[in-house]
CSV table of N, CA and C in Angstrom, one decimal:
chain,number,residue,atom,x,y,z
A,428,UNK,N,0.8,-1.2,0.0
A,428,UNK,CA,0.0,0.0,0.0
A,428,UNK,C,0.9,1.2,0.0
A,429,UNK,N,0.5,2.3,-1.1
A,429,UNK,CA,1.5,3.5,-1.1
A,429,UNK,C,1.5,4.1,0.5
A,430,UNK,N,0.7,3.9,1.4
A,430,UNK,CA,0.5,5.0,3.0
A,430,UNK,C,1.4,4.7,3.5
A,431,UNK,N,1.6,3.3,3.1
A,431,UNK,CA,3.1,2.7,4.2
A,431,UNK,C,3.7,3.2,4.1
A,432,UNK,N,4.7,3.8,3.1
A,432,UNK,CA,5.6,4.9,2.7
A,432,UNK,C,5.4,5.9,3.5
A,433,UNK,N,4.3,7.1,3.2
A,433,UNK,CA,3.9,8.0,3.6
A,433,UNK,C,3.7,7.8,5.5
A,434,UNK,N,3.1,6.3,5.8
A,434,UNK,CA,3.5,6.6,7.5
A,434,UNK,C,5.0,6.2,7.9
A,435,UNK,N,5.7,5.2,7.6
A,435,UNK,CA,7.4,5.7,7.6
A,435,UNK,C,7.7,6.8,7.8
A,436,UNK,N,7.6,7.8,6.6
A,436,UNK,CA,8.0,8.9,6.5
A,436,UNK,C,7.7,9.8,7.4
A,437,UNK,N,6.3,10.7,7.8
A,437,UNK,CA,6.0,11.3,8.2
A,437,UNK,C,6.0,10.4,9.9
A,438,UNK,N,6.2,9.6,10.6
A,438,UNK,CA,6.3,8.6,12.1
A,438,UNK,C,7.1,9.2,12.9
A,439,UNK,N,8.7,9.4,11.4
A,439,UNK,CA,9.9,10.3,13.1
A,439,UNK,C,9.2,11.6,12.9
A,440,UNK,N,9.3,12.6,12.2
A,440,UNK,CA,8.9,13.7,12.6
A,440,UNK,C,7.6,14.2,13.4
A,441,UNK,N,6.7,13.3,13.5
A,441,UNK,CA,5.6,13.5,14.1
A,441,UNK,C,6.2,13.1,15.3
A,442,UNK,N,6.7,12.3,15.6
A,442,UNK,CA,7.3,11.9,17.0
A,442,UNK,C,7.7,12.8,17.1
A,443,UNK,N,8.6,14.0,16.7
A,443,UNK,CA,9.7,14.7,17.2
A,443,UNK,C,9.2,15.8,17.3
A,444,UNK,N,8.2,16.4,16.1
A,444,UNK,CA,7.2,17.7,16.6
A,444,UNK,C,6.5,17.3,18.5
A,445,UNK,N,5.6,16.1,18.6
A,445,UNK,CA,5.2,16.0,20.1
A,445,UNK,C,6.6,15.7,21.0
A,446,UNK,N,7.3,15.3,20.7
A,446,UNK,CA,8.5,15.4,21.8
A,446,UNK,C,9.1,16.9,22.4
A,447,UNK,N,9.1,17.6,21.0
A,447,UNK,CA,9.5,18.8,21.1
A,447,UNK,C,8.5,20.0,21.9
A,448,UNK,N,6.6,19.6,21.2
A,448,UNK,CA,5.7,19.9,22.3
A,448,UNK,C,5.8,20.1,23.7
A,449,UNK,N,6.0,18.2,24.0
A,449,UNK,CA,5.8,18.4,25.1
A,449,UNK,C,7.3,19.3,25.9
A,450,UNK,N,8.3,18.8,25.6
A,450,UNK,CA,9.3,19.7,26.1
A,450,UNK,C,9.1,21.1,26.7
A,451,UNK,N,8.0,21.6,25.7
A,451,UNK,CA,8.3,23.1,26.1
A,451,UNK,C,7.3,23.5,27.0
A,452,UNK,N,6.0,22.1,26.6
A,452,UNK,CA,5.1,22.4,27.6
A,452,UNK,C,5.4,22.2,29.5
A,453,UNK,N,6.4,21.1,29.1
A,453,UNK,CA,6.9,21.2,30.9
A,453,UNK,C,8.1,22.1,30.9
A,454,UNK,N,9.1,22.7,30.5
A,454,UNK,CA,10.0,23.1,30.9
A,454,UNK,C,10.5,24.6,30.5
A,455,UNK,N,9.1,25.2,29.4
A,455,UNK,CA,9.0,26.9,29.2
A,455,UNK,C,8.8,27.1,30.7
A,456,UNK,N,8.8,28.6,30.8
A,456,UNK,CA,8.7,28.9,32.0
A,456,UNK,C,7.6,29.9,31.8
A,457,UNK,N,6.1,29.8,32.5
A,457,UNK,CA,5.2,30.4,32.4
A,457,UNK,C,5.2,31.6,32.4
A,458,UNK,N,4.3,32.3,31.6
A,458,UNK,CA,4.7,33.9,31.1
A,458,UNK,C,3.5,34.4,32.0
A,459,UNK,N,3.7,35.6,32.2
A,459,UNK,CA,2.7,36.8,33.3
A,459,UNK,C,1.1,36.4,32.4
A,460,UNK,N,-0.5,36.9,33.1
A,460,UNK,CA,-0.9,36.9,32.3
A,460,UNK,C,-1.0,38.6,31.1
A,461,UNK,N,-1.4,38.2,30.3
A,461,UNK,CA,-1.7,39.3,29.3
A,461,UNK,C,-0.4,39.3,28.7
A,462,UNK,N,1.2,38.3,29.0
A,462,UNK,CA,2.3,38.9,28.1
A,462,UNK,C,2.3,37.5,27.5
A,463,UNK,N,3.5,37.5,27.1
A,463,UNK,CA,4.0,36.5,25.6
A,463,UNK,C,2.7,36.5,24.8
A,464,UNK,N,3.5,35.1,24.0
A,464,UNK,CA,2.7,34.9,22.3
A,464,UNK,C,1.1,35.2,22.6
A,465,UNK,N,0.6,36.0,21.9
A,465,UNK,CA,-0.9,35.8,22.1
A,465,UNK,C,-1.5,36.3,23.5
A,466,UNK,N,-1.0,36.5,24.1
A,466,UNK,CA,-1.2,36.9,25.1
A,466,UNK,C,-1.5,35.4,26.2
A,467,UNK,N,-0.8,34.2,25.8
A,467,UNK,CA,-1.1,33.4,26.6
A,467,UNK,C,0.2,32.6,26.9
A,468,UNK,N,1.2,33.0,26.0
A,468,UNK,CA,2.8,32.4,26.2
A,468,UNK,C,2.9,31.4,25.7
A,469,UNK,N,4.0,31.1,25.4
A,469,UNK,CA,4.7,30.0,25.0
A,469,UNK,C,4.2,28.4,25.6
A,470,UNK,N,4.6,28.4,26.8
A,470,UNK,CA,4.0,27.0,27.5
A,470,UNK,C,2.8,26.7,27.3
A,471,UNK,N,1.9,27.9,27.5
A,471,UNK,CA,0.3,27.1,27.3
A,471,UNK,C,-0.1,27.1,25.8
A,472,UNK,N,0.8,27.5,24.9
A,472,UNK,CA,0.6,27.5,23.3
A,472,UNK,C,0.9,26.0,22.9
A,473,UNK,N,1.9,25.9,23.6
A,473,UNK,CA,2.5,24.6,23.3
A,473,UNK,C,1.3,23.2,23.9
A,474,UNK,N,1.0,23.6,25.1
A,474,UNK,CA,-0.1,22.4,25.9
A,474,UNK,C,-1.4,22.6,25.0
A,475,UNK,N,-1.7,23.6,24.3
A,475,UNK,CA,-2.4,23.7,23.2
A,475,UNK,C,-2.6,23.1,22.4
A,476,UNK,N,-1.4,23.2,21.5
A,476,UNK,CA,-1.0,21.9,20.6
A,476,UNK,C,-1.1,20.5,21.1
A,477,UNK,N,-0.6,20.3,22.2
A,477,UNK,CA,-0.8,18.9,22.9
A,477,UNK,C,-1.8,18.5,23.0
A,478,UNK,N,-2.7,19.3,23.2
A,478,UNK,CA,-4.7,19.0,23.4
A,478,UNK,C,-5.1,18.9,22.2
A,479,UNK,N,-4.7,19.7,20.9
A,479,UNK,CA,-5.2,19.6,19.8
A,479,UNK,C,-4.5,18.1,19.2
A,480,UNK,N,-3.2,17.7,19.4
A,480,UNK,CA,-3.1,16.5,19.1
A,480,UNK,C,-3.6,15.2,19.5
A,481,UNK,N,-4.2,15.5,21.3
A,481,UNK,CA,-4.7,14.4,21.9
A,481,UNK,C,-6.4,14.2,21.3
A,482,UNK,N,-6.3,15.2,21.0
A,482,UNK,CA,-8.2,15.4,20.6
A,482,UNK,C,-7.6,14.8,18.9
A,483,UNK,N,-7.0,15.0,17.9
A,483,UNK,CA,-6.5,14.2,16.7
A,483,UNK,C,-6.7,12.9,17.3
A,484,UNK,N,-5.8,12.4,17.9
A,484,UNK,CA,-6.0,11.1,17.9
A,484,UNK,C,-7.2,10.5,18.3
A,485,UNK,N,-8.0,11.0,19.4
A,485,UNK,CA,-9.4,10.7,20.0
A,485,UNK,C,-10.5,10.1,18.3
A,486,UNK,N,-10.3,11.7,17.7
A,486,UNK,CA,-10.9,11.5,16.8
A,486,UNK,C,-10.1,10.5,15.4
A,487,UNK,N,-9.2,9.9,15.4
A,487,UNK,CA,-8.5,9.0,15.0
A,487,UNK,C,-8.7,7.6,14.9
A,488,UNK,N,-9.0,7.3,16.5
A,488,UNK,CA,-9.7,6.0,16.5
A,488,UNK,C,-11.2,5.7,16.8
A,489,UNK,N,-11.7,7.2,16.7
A,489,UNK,CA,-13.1,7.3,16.6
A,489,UNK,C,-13.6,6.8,14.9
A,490,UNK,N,-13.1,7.2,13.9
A,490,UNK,CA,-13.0,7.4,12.8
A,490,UNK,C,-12.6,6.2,11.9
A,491,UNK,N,-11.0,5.4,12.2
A,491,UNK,CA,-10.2,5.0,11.9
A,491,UNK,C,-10.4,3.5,12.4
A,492,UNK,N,-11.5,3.2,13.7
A,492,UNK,CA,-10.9,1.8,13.5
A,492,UNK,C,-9.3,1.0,14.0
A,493,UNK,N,-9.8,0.3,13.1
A,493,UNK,CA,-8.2,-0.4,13.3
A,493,UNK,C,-6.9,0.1,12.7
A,494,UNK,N,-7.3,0.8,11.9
A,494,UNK,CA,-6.3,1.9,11.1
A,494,UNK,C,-6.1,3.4,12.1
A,495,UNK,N,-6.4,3.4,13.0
A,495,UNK,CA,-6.1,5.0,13.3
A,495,UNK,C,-5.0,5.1,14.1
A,496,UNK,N,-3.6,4.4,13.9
A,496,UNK,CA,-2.3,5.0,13.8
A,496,UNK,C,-2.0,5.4,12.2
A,497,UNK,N,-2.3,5.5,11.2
A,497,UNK,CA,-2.2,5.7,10.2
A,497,UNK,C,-2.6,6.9,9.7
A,498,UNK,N,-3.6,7.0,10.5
A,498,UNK,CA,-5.2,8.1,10.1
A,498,UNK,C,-4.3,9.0,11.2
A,499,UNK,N,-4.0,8.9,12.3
A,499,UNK,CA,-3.3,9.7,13.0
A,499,UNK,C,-2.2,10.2,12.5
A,500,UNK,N,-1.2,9.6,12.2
A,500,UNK,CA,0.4,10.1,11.2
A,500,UNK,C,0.1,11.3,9.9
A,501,UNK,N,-1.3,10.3,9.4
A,501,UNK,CA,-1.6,11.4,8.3
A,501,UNK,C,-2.3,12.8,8.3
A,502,UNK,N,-2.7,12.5,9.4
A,502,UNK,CA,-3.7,13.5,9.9
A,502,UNK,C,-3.2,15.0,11.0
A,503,UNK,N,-2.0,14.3,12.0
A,503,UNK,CA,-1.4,15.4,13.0
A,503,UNK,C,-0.6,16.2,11.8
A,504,UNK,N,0.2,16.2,10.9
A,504,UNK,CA,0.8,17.3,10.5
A,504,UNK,C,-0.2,18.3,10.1
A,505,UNK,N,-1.4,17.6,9.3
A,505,UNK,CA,-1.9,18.8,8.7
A,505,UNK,C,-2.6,19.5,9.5
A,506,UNK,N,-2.8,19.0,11.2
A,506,UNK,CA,-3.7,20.1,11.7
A,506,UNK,C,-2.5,20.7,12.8
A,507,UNK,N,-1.3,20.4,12.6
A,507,UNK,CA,-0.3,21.4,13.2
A,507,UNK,C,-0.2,22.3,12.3
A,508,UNK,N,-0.1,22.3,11.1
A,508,UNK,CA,0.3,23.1,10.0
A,508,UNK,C,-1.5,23.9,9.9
A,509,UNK,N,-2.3,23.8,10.0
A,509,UNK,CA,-3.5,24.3,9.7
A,509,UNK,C,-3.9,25.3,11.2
A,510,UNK,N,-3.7,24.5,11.9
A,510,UNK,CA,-3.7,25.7,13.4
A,510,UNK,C,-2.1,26.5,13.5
A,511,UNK,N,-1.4,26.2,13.1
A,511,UNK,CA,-0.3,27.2,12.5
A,511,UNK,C,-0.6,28.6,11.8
A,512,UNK,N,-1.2,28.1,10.4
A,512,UNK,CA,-1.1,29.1,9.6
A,512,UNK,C,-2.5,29.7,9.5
A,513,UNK,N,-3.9,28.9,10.0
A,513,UNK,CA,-4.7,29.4,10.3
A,513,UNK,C,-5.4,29.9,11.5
A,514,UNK,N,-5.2,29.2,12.4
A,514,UNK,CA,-5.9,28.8,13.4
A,514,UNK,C,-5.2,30.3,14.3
A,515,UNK,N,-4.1,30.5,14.7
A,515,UNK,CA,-3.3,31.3,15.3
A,515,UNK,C,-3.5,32.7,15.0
A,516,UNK,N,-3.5,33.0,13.9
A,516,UNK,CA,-3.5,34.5,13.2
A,516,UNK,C,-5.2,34.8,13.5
A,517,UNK,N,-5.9,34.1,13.1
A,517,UNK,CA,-7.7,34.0,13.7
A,517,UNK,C,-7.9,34.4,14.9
A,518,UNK,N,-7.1,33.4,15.7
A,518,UNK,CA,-6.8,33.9,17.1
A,518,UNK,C,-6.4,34.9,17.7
A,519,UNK,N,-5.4,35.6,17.5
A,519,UNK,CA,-4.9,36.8,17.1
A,519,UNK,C,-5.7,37.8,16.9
A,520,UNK,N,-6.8,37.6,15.5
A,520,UNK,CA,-7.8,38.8,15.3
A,520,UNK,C,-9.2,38.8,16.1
A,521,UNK,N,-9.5,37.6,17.0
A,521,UNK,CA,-10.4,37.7,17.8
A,521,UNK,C,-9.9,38.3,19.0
A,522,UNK,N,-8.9,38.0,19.8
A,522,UNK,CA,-8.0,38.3,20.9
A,522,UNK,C,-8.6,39.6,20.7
A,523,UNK,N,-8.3,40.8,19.5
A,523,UNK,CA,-8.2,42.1,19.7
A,523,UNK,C,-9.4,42.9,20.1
A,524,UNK,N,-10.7,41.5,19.8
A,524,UNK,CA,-12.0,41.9,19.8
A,524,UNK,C,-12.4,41.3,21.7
A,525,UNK,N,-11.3,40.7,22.5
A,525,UNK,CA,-11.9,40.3,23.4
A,525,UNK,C,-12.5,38.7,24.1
A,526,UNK,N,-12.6,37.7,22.7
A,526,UNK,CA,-13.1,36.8,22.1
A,526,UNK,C,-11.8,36.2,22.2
A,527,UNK,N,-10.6,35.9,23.4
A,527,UNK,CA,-9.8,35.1,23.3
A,527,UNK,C,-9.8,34.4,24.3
A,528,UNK,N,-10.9,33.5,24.0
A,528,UNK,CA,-11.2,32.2,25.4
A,528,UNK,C,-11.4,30.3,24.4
A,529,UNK,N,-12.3,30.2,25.3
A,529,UNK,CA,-12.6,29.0,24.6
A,529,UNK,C,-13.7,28.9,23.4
A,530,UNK,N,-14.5,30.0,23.8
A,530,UNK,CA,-15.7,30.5,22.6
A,530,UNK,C,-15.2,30.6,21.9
A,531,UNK,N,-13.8,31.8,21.8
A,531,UNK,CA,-13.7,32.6,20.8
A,531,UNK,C,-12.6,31.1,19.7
A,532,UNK,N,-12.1,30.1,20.5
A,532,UNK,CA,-11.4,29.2,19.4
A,532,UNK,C,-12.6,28.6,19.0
A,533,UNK,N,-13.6,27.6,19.7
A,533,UNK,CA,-14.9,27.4,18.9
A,533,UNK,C,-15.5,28.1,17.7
A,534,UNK,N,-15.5,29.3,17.9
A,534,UNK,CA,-16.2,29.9,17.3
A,534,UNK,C,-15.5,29.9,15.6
A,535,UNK,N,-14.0,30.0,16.1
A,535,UNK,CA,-13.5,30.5,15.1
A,535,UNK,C,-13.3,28.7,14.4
A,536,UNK,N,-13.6,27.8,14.9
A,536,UNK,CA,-13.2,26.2,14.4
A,536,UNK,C,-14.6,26.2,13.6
A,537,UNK,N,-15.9,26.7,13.8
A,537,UNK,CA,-17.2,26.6,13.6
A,537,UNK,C,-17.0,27.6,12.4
A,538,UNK,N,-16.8,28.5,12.0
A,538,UNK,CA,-16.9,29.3,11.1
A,538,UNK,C,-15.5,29.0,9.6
A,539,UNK,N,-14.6,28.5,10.4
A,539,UNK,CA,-13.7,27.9,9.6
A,539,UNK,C,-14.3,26.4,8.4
A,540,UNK,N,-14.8,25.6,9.3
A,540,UNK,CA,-15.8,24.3,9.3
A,540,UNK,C,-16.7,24.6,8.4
A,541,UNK,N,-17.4,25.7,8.6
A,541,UNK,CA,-18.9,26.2,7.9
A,541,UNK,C,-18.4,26.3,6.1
A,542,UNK,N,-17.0,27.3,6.4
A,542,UNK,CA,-17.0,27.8,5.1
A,542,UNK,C,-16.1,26.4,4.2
A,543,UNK,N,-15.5,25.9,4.8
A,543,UNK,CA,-15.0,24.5,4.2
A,543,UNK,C,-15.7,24.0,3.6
A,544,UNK,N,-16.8,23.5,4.4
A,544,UNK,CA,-18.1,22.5,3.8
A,544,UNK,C,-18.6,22.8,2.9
A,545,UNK,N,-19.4,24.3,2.9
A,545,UNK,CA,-19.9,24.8,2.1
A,545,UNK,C,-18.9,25.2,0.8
A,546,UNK,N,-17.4,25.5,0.4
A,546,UNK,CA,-16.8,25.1,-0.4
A,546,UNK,C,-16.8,23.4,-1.0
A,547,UNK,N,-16.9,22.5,-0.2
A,547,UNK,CA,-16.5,20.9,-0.7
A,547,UNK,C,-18.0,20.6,-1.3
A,548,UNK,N,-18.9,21.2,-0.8
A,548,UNK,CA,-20.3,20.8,-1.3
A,548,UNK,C,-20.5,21.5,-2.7
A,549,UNK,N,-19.8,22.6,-3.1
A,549,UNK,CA,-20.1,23.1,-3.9
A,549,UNK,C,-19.3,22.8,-5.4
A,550,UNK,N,-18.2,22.4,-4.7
A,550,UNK,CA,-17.4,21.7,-5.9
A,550,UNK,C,-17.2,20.4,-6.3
A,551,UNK,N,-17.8,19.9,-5.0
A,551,UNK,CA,-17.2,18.2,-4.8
A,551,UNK,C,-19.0,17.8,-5.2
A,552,UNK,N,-19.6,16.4,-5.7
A,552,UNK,CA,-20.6,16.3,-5.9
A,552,UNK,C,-20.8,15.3,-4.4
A,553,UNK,N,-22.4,15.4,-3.8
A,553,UNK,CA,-22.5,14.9,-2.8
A,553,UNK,C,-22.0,13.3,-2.3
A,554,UNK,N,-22.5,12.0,-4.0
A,554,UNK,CA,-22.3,10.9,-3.8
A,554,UNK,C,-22.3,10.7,-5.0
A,555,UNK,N,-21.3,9.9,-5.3
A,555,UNK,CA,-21.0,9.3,-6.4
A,555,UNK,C,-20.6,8.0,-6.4
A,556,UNK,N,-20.0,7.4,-7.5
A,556,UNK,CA,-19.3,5.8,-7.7
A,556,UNK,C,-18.1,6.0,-6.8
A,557,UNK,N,-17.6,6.9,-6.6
A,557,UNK,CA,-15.9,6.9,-5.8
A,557,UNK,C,-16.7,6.6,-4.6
A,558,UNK,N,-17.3,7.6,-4.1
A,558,UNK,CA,-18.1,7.6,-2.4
A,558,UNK,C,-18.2,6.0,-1.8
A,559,UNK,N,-18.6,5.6,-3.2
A,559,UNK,CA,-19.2,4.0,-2.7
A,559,UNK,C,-18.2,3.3,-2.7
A,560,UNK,N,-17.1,3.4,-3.4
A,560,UNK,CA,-16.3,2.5,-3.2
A,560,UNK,C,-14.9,2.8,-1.7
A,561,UNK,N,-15.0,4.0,-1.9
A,561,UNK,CA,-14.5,4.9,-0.8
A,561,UNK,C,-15.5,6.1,0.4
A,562,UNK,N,-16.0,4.8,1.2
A,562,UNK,CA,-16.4,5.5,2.0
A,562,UNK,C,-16.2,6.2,3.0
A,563,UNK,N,-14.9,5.9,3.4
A,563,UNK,CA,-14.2,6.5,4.8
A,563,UNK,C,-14.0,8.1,4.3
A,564,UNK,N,-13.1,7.7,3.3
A,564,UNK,CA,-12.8,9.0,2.4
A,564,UNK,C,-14.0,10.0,2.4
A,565,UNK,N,-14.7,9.4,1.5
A,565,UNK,CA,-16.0,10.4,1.2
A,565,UNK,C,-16.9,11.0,2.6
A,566,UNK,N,-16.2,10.2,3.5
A,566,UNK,CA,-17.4,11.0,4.6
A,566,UNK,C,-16.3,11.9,5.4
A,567,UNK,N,-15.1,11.7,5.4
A,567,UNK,CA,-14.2,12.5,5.7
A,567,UNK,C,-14.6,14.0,5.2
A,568,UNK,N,-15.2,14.2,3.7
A,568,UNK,CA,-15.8,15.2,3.5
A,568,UNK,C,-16.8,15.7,3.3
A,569,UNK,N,-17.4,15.0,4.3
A,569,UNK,CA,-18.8,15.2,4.7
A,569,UNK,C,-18.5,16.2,5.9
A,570,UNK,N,-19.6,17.6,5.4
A,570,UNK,CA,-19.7,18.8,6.2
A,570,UNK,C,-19.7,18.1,7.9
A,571,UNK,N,-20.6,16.7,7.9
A,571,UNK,CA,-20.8,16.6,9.4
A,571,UNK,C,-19.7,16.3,10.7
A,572,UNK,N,-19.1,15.5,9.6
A,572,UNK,CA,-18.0,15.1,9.9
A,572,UNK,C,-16.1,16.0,10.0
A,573,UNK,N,-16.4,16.7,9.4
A,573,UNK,CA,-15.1,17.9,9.0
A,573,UNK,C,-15.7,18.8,10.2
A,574,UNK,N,-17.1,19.0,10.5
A,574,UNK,CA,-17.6,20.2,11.5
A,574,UNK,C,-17.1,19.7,13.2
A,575,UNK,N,-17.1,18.5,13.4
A,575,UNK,CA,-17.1,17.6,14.4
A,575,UNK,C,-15.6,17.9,14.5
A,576,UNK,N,-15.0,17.0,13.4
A,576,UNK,CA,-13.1,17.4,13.8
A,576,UNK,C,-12.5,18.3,14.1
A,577,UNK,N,-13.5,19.4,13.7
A,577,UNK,CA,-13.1,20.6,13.6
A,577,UNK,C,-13.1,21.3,15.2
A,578,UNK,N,-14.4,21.2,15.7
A,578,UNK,CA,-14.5,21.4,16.9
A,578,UNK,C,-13.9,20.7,18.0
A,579,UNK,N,-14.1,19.0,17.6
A,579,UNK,CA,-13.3,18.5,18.6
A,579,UNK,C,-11.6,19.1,19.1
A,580,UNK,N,-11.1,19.6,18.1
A,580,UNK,CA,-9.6,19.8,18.0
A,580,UNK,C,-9.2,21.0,18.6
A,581,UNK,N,-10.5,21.6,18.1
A,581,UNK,CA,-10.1,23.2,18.9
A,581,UNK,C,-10.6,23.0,19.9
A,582,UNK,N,-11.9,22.2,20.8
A,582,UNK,CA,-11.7,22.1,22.2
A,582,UNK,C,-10.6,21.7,22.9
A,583,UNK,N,-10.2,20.4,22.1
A,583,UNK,CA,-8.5,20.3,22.6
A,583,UNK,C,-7.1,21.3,22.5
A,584,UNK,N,-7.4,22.3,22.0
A,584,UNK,CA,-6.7,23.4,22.1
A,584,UNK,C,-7.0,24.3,23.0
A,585,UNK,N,-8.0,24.3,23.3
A,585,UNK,CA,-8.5,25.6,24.3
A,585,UNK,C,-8.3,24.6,25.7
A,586,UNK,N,-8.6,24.0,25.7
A,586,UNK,CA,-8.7,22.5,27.1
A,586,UNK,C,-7.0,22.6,27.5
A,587,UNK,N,-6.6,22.3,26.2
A,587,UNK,CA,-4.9,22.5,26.8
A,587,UNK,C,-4.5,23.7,27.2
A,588,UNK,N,-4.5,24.4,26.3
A,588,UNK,CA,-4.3,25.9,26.6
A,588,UNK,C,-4.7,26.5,27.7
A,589,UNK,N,-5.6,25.8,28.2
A,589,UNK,CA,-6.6,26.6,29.8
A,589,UNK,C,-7.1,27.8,29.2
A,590,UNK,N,-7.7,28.1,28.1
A,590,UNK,CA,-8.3,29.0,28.3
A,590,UNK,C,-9.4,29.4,29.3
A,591,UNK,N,-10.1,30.7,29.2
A,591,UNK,CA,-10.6,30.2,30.1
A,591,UNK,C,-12.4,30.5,29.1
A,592,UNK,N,-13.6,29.8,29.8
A,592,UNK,CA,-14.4,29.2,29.1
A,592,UNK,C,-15.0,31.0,27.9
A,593,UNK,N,-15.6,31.5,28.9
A,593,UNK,CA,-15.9,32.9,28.2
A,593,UNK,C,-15.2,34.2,28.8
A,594,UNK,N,-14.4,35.0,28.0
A,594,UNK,CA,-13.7,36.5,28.6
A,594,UNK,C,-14.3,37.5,28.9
């Protein structure tokens, strides 16, 4: 199967991104509140990420079966890389509005979620010959399903992070 490849490959680095996590989540040194990144620092950005990977995997072998170390390998980079380049800078522009709790990451995983689906529904057709032969797949981009991961991950970001529930 070509994934075998692809989970080799991507196995040490996913190891070494959470090793590196956790590292900083026990041994940053907690920042004042209102200073560092975001106004929430380094350490709890990082235990952030650790909730968002623990909620990956949750949703992993929710999903995944007997495959969700695989589903997991394939799946943690792109939501380190997606709460990276999206998730963060969101956060950022709600923070300014106030909205920097656990709502305001919900909110922003819900409105991210909304406009995905409603892009995949619009280009992708709902069911077809592929769907049926690939189901996992096809419901993978099913709105209901993408809205679920979506939120699950960011509660595990806010859960790690401590936010706190509304600011």
């Amino acid at each position: 199967m070509a994934f075998d490849f692809v989970f080799v490959w991507l196995l040490v680095p996913a190891h070494l991104a959470t090793a590196l996590l956790a590292m900083l989540a026990v041994f940053a040194r907690p920042s004042k509140p209102g200073t560092g990144i975001l106004n929430i620092g380094i350490k709890r950005l990082a235990c952030g990420y650790l909730g968002a990977l623990v909620a990956t995997l949750l949703y992993s072998v929710a999903i995944g079966g007997d495959k969700f170390p695989l589903l997991y390998i394939l799946i943690a980079p792109l939501v380190i890389v997606i709460i990276t380049v999206i998730g963060l800078p969101l956060f950022a522009l709600v923070s300014k509005f106030g909205f920097s709790s656990l709502f305001g990451v919900l909110l922003i995983a819900l409105i991210c979620s909304v406009a995905y689906s409603a892009y995949s529904l619009i280009t992708f057709e709902p069911y077809n010959i592929w769907c049926h032969a690939n189901e996992a797949a096809c419901m993978a981009r099913s709105p209901i399903y993408f809205t679920f991961a979506a939120i699950l991950i960011a509660l595990g970001f806010g859960l790690g992070a401590r936010l706190p529930v509304v600011k």
